Every structure is written in C-alpha cells, then in structure tokens.
Tab-separated table of C-alpha atoms in Angstrom:
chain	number	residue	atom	x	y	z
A	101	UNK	CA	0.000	0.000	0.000
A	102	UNK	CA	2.989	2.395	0.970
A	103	UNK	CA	4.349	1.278	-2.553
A	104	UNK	CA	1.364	2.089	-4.136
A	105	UNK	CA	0.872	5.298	-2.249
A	106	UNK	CA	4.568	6.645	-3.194
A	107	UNK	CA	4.262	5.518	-6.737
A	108	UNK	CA	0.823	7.877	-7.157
A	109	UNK	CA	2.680	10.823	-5.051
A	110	UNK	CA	5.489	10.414	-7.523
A	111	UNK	CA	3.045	10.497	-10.390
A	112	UNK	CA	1.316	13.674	-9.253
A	113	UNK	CA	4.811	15.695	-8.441
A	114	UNK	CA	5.523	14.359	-12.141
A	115	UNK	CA	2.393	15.888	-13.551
A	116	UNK	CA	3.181	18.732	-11.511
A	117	UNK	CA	6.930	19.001	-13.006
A	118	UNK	CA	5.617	18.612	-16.292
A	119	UNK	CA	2.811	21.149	-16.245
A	120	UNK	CA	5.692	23.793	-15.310
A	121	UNK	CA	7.785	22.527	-17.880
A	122	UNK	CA	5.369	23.222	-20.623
A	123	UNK	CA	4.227	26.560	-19.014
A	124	UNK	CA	5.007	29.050	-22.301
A	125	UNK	CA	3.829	32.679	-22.909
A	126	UNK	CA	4.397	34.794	-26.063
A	127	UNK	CA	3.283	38.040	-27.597
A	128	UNK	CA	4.246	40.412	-30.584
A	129	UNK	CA	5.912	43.420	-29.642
A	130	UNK	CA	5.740	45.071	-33.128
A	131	UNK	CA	5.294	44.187	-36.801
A	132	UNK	CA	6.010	45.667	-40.210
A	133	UNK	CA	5.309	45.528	-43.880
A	134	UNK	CA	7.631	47.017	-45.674
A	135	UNK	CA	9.100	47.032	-49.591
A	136	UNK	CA	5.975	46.619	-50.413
A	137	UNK	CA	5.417	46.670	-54.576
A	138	UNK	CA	2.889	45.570	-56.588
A	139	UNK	CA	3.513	41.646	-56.112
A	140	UNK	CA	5.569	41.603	-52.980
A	141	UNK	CA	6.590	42.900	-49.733
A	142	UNK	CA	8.822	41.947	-46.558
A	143	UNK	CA	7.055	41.575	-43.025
A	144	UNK	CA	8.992	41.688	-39.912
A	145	UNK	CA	7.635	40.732	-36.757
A	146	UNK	CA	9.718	40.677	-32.354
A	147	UNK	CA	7.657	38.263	-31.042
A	148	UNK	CA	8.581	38.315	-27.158
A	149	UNK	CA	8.387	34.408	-26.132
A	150	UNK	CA	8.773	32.825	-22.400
A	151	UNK	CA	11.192	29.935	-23.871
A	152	UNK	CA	11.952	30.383	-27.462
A	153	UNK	CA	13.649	26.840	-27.043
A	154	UNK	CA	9.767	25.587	-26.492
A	155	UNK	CA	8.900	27.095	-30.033
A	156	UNK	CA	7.847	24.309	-32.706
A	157	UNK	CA	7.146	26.709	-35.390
A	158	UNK	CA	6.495	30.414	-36.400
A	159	UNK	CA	5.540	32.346	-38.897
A	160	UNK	CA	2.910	34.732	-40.825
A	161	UNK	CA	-0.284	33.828	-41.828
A	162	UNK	CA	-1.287	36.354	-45.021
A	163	UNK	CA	-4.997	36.651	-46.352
A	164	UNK	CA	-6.865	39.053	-48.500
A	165	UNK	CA	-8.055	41.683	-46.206
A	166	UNK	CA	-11.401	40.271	-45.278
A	167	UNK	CA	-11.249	36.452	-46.205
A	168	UNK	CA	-10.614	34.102	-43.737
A	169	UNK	CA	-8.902	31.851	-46.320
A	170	UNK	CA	-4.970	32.681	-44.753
A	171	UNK	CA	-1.707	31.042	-46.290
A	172	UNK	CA	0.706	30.002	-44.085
A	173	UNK	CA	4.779	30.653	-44.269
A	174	UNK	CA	7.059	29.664	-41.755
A	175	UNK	CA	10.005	30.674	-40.862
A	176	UNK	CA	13.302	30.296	-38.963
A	177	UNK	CA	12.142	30.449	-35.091
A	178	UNK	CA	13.659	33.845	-33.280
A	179	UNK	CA	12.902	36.695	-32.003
A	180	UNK	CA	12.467	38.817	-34.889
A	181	UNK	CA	10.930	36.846	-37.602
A	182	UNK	CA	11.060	37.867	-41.421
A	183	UNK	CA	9.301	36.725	-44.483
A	184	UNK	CA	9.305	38.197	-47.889
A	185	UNK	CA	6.663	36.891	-50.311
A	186	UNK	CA	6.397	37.859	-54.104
A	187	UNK	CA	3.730	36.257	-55.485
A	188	UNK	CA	0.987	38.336	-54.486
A	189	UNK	CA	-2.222	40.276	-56.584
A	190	UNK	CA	-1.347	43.734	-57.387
A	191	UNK	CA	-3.511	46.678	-56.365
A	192	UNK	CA	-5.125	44.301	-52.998
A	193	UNK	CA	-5.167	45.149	-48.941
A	194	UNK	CA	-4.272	42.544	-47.233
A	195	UNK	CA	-3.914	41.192	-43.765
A	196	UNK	CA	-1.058	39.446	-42.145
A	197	UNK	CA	-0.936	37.692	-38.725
A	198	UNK	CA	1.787	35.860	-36.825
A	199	UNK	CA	1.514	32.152	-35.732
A	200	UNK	CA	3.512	30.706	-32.639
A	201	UNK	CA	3.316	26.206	-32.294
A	202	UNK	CA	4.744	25.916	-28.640
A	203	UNK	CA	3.966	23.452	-26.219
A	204	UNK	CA	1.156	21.824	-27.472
A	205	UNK	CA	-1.085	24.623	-28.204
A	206	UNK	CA	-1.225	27.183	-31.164
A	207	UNK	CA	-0.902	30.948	-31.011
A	208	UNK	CA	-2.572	33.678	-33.501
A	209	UNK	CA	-1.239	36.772	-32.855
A	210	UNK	CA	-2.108	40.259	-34.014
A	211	UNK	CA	-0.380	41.384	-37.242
A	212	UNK	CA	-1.202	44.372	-39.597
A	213	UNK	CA	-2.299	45.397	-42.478
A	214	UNK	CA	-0.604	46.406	-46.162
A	215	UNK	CA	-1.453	47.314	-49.578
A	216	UNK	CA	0.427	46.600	-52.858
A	217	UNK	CA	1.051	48.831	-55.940
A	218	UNK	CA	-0.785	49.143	-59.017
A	219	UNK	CA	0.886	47.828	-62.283
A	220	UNK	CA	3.773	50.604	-62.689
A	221	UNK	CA	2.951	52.528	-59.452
A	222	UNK	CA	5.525	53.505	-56.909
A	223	UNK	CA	5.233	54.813	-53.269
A	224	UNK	CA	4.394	58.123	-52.641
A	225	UNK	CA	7.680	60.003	-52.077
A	226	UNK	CA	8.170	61.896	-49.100
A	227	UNK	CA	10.231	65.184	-50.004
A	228	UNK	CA	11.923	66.407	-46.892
A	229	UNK	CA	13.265	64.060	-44.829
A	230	UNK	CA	15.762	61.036	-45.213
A	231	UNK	CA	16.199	61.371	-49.061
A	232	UNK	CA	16.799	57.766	-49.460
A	233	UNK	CA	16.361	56.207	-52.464
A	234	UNK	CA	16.118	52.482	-52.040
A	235	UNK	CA	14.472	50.729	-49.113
A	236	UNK	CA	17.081	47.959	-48.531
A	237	UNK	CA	14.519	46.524	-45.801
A	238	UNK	CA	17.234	43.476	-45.650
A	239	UNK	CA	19.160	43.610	-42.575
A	240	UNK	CA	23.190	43.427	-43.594
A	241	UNK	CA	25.317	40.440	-42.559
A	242	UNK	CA	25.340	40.838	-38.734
A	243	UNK	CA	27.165	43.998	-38.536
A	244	UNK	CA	24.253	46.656	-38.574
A	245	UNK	CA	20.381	45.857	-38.243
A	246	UNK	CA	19.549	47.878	-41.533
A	247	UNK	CA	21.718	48.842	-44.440
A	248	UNK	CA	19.777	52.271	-45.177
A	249	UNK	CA	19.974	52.881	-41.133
A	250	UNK	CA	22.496	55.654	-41.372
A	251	UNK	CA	22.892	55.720	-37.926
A	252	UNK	CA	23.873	52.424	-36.774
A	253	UNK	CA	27.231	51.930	-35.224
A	254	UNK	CA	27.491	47.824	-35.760
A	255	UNK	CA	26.048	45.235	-33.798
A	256	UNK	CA	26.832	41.419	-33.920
A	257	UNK	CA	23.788	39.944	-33.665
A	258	UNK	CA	23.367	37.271	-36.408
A	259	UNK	CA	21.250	35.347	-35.209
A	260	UNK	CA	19.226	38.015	-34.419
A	261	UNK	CA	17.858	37.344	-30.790
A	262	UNK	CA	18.901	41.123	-29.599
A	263	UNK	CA	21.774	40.340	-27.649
A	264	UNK	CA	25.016	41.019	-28.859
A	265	UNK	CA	26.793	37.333	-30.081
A	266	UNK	CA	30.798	38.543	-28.516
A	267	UNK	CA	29.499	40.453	-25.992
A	268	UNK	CA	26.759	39.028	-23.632
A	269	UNK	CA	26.743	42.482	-21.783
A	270	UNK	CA	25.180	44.085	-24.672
A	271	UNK	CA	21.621	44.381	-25.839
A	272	UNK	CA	19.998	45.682	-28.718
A	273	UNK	CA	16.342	47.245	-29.119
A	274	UNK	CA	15.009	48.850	-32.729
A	275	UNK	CA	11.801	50.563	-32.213
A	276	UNK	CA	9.893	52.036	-35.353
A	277	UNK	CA	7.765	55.064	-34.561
A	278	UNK	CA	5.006	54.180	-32.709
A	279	UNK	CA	2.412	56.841	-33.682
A	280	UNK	CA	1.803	56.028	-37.689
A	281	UNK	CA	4.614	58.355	-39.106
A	282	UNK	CA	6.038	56.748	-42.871
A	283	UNK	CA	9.890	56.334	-43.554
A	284	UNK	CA	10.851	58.423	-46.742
A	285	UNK	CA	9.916	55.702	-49.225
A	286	UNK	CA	6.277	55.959	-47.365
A	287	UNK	CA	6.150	52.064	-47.675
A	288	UNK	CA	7.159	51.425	-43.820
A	289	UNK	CA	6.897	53.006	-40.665
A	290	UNK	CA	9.520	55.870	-39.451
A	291	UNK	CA	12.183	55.077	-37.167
A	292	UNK	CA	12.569	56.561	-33.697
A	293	UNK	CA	15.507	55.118	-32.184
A	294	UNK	CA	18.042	52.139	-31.723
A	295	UNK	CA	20.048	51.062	-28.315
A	296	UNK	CA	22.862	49.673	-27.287
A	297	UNK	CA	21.700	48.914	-23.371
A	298	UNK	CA	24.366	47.298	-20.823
A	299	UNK	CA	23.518	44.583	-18.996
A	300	UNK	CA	26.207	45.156	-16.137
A	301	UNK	CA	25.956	49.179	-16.084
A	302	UNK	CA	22.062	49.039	-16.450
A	303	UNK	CA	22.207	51.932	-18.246
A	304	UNK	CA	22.433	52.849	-22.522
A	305	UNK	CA	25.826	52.161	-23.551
A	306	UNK	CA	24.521	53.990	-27.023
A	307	UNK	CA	21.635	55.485	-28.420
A	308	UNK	CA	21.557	56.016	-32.315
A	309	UNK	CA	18.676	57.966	-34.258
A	310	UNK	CA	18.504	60.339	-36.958
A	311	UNK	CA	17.545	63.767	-36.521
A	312	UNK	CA	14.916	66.447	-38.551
A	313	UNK	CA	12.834	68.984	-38.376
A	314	UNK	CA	9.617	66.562	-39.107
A	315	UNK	CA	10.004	64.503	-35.745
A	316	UNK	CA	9.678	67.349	-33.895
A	317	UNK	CA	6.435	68.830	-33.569
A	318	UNK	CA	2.534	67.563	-33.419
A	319	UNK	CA	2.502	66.366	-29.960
A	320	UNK	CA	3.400	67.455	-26.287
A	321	UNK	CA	5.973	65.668	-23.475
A	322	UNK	CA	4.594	62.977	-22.374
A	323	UNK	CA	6.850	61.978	-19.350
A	324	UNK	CA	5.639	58.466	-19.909
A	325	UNK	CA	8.737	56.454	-18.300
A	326	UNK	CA	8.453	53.117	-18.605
A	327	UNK	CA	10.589	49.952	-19.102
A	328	UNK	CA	11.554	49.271	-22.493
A	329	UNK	CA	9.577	46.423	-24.139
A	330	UNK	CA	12.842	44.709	-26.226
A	331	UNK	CA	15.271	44.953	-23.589
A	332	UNK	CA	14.362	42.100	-20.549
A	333	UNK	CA	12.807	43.899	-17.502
A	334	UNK	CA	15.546	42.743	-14.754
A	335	UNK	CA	18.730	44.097	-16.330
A	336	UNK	CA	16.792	47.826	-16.680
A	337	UNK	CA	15.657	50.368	-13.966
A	338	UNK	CA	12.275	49.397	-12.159
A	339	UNK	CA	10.879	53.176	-11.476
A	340	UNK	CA	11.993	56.643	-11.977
A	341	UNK	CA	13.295	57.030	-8.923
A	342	UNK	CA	17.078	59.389	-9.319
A	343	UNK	CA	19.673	59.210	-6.804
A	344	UNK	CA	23.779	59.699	-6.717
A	345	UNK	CA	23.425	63.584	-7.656
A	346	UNK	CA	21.207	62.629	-10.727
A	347	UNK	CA	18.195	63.144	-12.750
A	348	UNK	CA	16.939	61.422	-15.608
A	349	UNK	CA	18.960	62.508	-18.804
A	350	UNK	CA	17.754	61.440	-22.082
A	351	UNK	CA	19.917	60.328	-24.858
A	352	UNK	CA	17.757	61.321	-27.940
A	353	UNK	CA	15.544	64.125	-26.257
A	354	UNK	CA	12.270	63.992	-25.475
A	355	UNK	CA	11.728	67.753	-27.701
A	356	UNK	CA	13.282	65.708	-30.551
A	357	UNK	CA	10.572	63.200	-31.170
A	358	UNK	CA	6.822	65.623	-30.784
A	359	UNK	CA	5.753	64.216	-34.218
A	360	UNK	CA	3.139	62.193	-31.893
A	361	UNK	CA	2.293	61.139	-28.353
A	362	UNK	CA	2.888	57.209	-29.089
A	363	UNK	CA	6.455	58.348	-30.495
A	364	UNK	CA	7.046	60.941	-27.476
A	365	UNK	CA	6.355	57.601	-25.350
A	366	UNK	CA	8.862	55.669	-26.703
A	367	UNK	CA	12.046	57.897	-25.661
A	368	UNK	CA	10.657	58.079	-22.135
A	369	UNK	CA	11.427	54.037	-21.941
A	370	UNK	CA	14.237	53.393	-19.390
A	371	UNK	CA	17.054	52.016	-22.293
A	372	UNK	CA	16.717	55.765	-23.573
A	373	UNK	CA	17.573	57.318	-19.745
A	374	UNK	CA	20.716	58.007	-18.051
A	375	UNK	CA	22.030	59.334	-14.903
A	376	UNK	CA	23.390	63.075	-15.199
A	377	UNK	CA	24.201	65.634	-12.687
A	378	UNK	CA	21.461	67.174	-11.959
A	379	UNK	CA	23.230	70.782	-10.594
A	380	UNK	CA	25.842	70.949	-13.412
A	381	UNK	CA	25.099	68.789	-16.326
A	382	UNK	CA	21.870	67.872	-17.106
A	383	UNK	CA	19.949	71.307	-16.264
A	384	UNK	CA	19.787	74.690	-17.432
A	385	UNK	CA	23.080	76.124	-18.298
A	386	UNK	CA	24.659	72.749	-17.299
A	387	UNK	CA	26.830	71.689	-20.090
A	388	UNK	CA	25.467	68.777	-21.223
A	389	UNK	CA	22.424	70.397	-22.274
A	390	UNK	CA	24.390	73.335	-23.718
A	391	UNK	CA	25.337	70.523	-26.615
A	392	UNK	CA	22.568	69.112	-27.114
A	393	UNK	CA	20.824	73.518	-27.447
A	394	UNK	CA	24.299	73.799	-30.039
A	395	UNK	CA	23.182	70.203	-31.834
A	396	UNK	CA	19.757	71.178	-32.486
A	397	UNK	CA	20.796	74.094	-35.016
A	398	UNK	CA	22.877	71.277	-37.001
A	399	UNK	CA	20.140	69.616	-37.547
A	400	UNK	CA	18.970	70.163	-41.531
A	401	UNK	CA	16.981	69.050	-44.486
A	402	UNK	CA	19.414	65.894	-45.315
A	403	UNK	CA	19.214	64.455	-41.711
A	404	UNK	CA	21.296	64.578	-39.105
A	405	UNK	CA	22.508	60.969	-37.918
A	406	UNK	CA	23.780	60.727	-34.427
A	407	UNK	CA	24.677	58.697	-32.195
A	408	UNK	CA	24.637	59.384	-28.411
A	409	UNK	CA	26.538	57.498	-26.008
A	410	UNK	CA	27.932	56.776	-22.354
A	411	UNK	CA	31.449	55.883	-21.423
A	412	UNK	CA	32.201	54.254	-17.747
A	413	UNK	CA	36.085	54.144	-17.737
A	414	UNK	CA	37.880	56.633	-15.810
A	415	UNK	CA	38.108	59.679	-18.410
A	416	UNK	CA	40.196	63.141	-18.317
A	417	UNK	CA	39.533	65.499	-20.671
A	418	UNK	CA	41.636	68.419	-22.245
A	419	UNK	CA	40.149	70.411	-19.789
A	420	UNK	CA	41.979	68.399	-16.423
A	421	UNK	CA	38.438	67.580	-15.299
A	422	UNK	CA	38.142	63.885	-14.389
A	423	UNK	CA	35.382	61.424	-14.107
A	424	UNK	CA	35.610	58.302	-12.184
A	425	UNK	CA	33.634	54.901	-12.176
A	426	UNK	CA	30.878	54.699	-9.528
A	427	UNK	CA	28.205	52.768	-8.841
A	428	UNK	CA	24.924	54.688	-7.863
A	429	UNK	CA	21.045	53.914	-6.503
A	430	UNK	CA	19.202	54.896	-9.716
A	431	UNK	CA	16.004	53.887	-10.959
A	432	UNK	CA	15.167	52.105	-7.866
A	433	UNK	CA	18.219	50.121	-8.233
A	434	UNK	CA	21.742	50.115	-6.335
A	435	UNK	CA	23.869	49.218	-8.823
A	436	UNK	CA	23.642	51.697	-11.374
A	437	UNK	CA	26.529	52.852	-12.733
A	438	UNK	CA	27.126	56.567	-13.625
A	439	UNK	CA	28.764	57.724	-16.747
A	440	UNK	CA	32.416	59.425	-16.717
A	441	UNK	CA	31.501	61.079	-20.214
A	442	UNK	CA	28.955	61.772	-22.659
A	443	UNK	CA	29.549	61.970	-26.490
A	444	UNK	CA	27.416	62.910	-30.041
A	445	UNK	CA	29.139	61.319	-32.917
A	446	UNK	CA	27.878	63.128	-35.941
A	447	UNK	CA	27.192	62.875	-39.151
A	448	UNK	CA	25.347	64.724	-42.466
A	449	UNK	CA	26.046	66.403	-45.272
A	450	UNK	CA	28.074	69.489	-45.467
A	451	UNK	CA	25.537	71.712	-47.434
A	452	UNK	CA	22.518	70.082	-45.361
A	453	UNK	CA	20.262	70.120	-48.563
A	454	UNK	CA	21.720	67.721	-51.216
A	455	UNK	CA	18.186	65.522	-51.239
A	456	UNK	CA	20.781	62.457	-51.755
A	457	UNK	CA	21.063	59.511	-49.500
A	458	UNK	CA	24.714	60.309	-47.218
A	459	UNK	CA	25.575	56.251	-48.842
A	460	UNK	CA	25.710	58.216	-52.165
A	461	UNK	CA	27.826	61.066	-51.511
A	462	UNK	CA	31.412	61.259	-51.889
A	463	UNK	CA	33.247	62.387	-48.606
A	464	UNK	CA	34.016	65.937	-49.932
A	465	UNK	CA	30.539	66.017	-49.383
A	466	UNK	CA	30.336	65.024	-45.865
A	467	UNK	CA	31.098	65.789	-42.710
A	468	UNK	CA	31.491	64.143	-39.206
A	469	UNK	CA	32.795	64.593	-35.925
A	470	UNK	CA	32.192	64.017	-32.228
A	471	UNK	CA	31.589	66.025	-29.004
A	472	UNK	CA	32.606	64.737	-25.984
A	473	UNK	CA	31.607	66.257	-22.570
A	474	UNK	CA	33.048	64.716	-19.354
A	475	UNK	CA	30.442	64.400	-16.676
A	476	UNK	CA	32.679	66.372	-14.366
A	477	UNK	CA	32.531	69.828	-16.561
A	478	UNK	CA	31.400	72.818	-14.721
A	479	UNK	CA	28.119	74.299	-15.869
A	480	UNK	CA	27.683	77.299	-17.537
A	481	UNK	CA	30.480	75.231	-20.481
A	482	UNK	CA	29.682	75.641	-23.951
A	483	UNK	CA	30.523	73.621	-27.028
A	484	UNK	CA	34.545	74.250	-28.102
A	485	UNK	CA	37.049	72.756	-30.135
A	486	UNK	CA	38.854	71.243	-27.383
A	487	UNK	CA	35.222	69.320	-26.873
A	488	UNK	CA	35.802	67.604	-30.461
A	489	UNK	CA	37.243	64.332	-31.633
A	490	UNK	CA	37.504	62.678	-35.012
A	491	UNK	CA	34.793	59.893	-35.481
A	492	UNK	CA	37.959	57.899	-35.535
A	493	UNK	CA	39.640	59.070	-32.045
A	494	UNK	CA	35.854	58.073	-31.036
A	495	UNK	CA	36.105	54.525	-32.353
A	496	UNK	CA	39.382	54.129	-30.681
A	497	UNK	CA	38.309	55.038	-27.377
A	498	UNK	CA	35.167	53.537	-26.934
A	499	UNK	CA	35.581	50.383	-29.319
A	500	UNK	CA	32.406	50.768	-31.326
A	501	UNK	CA	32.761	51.337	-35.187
A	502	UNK	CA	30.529	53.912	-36.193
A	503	UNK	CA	28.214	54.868	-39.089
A	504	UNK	CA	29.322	51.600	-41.042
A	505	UNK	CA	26.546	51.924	-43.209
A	506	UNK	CA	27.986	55.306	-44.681
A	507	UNK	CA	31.359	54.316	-47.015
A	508	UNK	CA	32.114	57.822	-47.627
A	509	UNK	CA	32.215	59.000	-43.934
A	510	UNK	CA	35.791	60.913	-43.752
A	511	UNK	CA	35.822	59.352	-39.837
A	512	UNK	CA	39.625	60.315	-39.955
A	513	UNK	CA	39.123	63.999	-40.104
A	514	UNK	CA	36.902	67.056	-39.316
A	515	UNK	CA	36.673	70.829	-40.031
A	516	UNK	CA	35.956	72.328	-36.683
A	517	UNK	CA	34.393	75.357	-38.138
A	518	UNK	CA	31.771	73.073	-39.688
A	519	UNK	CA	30.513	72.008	-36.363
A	520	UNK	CA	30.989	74.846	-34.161
C-alpha cells in the first residue's frame, strides 16, 4: 500500500513538473510591412516568447483583407521573424498575422495590415526628410540591423535574438515610430531610435537615431517612463526614482521626437535614460544640455545621424576635469553605474540640402565629428574645439565602429568650423 501510495505521489509531483515545464507565454511586440510593390513585400515581426527553445514553429499567416482563407509561411524560429513573399495580386489590402506552435497549443497573434502597388505605381515620395532612395529593408550580414539605417554603429547579432553574439553584456532594441509616421519611401513606418543597453551598467551604452525637423512637432511631453519592451525587464531600472546627484537625462531628447504622443512615449522608456548631474550637467546652463541647445541648429533638411553614447572608464579630458567609475542607486536600483563622459558622434552632409542619401555622396561632401563632454565639466560650459574628436579618435576610445553603413564617412578627419 505504501508502494502504491509513493508511486501515485510520484506520479502527481511528475504531472506537476511537467505542467511547469510546458508553461510558455508569447506576444508580438511590433510588426512591419515594408518594400511593399505591386507583387511583394517583406514583413517583420519581435515576437517576445517565455522559452523560445519551447517554439515548434512560427511564422505569418497572409490573407486578402477580409477572407478568412490565410496562407501560411514559416520561418526560422527567433525573435524577430522575417518573411518576404512575391507572389501576391497587385492593387489588394491585405492582412497578415503571426503564428507561434509551442507546447502543445497554437498561437494567432495580431499582425497588420498592407497594400500593394498598381501595375507601374511607386510609393508616394516623401520630399523632406531622409532622401533615401532604395528601401534595402534586408538587414546586412550581422554587422548593422539595416543597411539604409544611417545611424547604426554595428552590432553582432546574427542570429538576431537582440543580444550582442561577442558580448553578452550588450543588448539591442530597434523601435519604429510608434504613432503612424512613414519612412521616406512611405512604404514602412519611421524610425525613432536604436540602443545599445548594458547589462552590467544598467544603463544605454549607445543610443543612435537620426535627426529632422519633421520629428519634432505635433505632440506634447509625455513623461511616460516606462521599461523598455525589447530589452528584458531585470537588467533595466524598475521606477523613476534618481539618486547619486542625478536626474533622468535622455539620450535622444524627449523635444526631438513631438511628431506624436505614441512616439514621445517611446524615448521616455528606461534604455533611452541616463544618470546626469542634476546641478551641473543635465539642467539649465549645465553643459550637457548646452550641446545638445548647439546640436539642435545642425540639424537640416538631409538628416542629421547621431549617435549618443555613455562611457564608464575613468576619463580626463583636455580640460583636467576627471570622471571616475561609480556605482549609484538609480532607478530604484543600487547598482547603477554613472557615466564618466557623454559623447554625439555626428554625421550629415556638409551643405545640409543635397536631397541624396549620405551612402551616395562622396566624402568631400560630408562631414562628421564628435563632441565629448566629461560628466565632471562645470556648468555654464559651452561647445569648443577642445570638446571635439575625429569619429575615428571616437572609435578608438570607446571600441564601437561607427556609421558603417555610410562608405564615404571621412571618420579620420573634421573641419571644426563646420561644427561649431
């Protein structure tokens, strides 16, 4: 009877065991259509999953908009999923949705919606901002999420599950506009921002978006902090607390993406927030946001591609000021650590209104540089020469490559009086 009685305990703590095992959550964070012509386009989907190792198949499910009759097309399993399909009717909406097989059960998650192109049409072109000519949706070979991302310092992710594959310290988010607003080829959704986010500092190791006058209006602050949906929840802050002689400093300002309220929300997540000085740096007057008051009038019709970034080694600049690592509460977290510098790398074209892509200009018609502000400079500083480094003195400190996408980028040089 004991026997008996131990073998049906055992059974039960098995059935127990097993319903854990098979336990499995997922969700979309965001989807895309993009490239879209009149027979094809490219769909893109981060699908957040509780075990992507549990994940039997995924991929889109595309219909006719309003037909229930949906093909299926999977795909290799990840965390961003893409498809591109070109055998579809031209001139027809249709409706895509994203299918998860884990564990036993099936998940139909919410997708979007596209449209192709008539015979001979072409998207609508946008004429100010990000003259680029083709979409090049594909992401390059590892190095930088998007070819046609100006921006992007590079990444190793390959395999694409946004953490970097040398590095496990480093994460990567990519987050579209969230509000509606079109890319330049008004096939896709606009970008707001990219991160670099550190697991040990818990704070944006880089933040890289392009900059114009059409991101920056429509809409009011939102002061919506929140964590950031791509980057997992326990490596970032957990409220908005400040601490350590900080306040909240964005990377890509809050002023710098009013185009709408969902897109305000997005640079108030956490990944897009670092600790400043409150008194000297990050205030009125304080230095750091007497660069980013200069930056704003280098912004022009081309684009302005930055990228804004944190260093946490001990740094002196040419000044003799001198900023040391230490860890800070932050974000309702004690082991936060505080920047020793800040930088802008920069880059755009030298006239500012060339209405070409920066990949086809020749680097007599470019221009880049970076500013680099150590967290220890007195307020009331304004942007100098002594401030400025060569895109390459950047790269060598910091260890990041920078604007890889552009060819043409004279990263060895820079005209000060171009900048300042």
């Amino acid at each position: 009877m004991k026997r008996l009685l131990g073998i049906l305990i055992a059974v039960v703590l098995c059935a127990v065991a097993c319903e854990k095992v098979i336990e499995f959550s997922c969700s979309v964070v965001e989807s895309e259509a993009t490239n879209i012509t009149t027979n094809g386009v490219t769909l893109e989907a981060t699908v957040n999953a509780s075990d992507y190792e549990a994940i039997e198949r995924m991929g889109f499910l595309v219909a006719v908009s309003g037909s229930d009759n949906y093909d299926m097309y999977p795909v290799n399993k990840g965390r961003i999923i893409e498809l591109e399909i070109d055998d579809l009717k031209p001139k027809t909406s249709y409706t895509y949705r994203i299918f998860v097989m884990a564990a036993g059960e099936n998940w139909n998650l919410e997708g979007g919606t596209f449209r192709t192109l008539e015979v001979g049409g072409t998207p609508e072109p946008e004429p100010e901002p990000e003259p680029e000519p083709e979409p090049e949706p594909e992401p390059s070979q590892g190095y930088t999420y998007r070819s046609h991302w100006y921006e992007l310092p590079i990444e190793i992710d390959a395999n694409k599950d946004g953490r970097d594959d040398n590095n496990s310290d480093y994460y990567y988010a990519h987050h579209l506009c969230a509000g509606g607003e079109k890319n330049a080829q008004r096939n896709g959704s606009a970008r707001n921002f990219s991160v670099c986010f550190s697991a040990t500092h818990h704070c944006p190791v880089w933040v890289a978006a392009p900059r114009h006058s059409c991101y920056e209006s429509g809409a009011s602050r939102t002061d919506a902090y929140s964590q950031d949906p791509k980057i997992p929840s326990n490596i970032q802050y957990s409220s908005k607390s400040t601490g350590g002689g900080c306040n909240k400093g964005h990377m890509l300002g809050s002023a710098e993406r009013l185009s709408t309220t969902a897109t305000n929300k997005q640079v108030f997540y956490y990944s897009n927030i670092a600790p400043q000085y409150s008194s000297t740096f990050n205030t009125g007057g304080g230095a750091w946001n007497n660069l980013e008051d200069h930056i704003d009038g280098l912004v022009c019709a081309d684009t302005l591609y930055t990228v804004i970034g944190c260093y946490f080694d001990t740094y002196t600049d040419k000044y003799g000021n001198t900023g040391r690592p230490a860890k800070i509460e932050f974000g309702g977290r004690s082991d936060v650590s505080r920047p020793t510098m800040f930088y802008y790398a920069l880059l755009r074209t030298k006239s500012g209104n060339t209405g070409k892509s920066v990949k086809d200009c020749s680097a007599s018609e470019l221009q880049c540089a970076a500013f680099v502000i150590c967290h220890e400079q007195a307020k009331g500083h304004k942007p100098q020469v002594k401030d400025m480094i060569s895109i390459k003195e950047l790269e060598e400190l910091t260890g990041f490559t920078y604007f890889e996408n552009v060819p043409n980028a004279p990263k060895s040089t820079f005209n000060s009086s171009d900048w300042l």
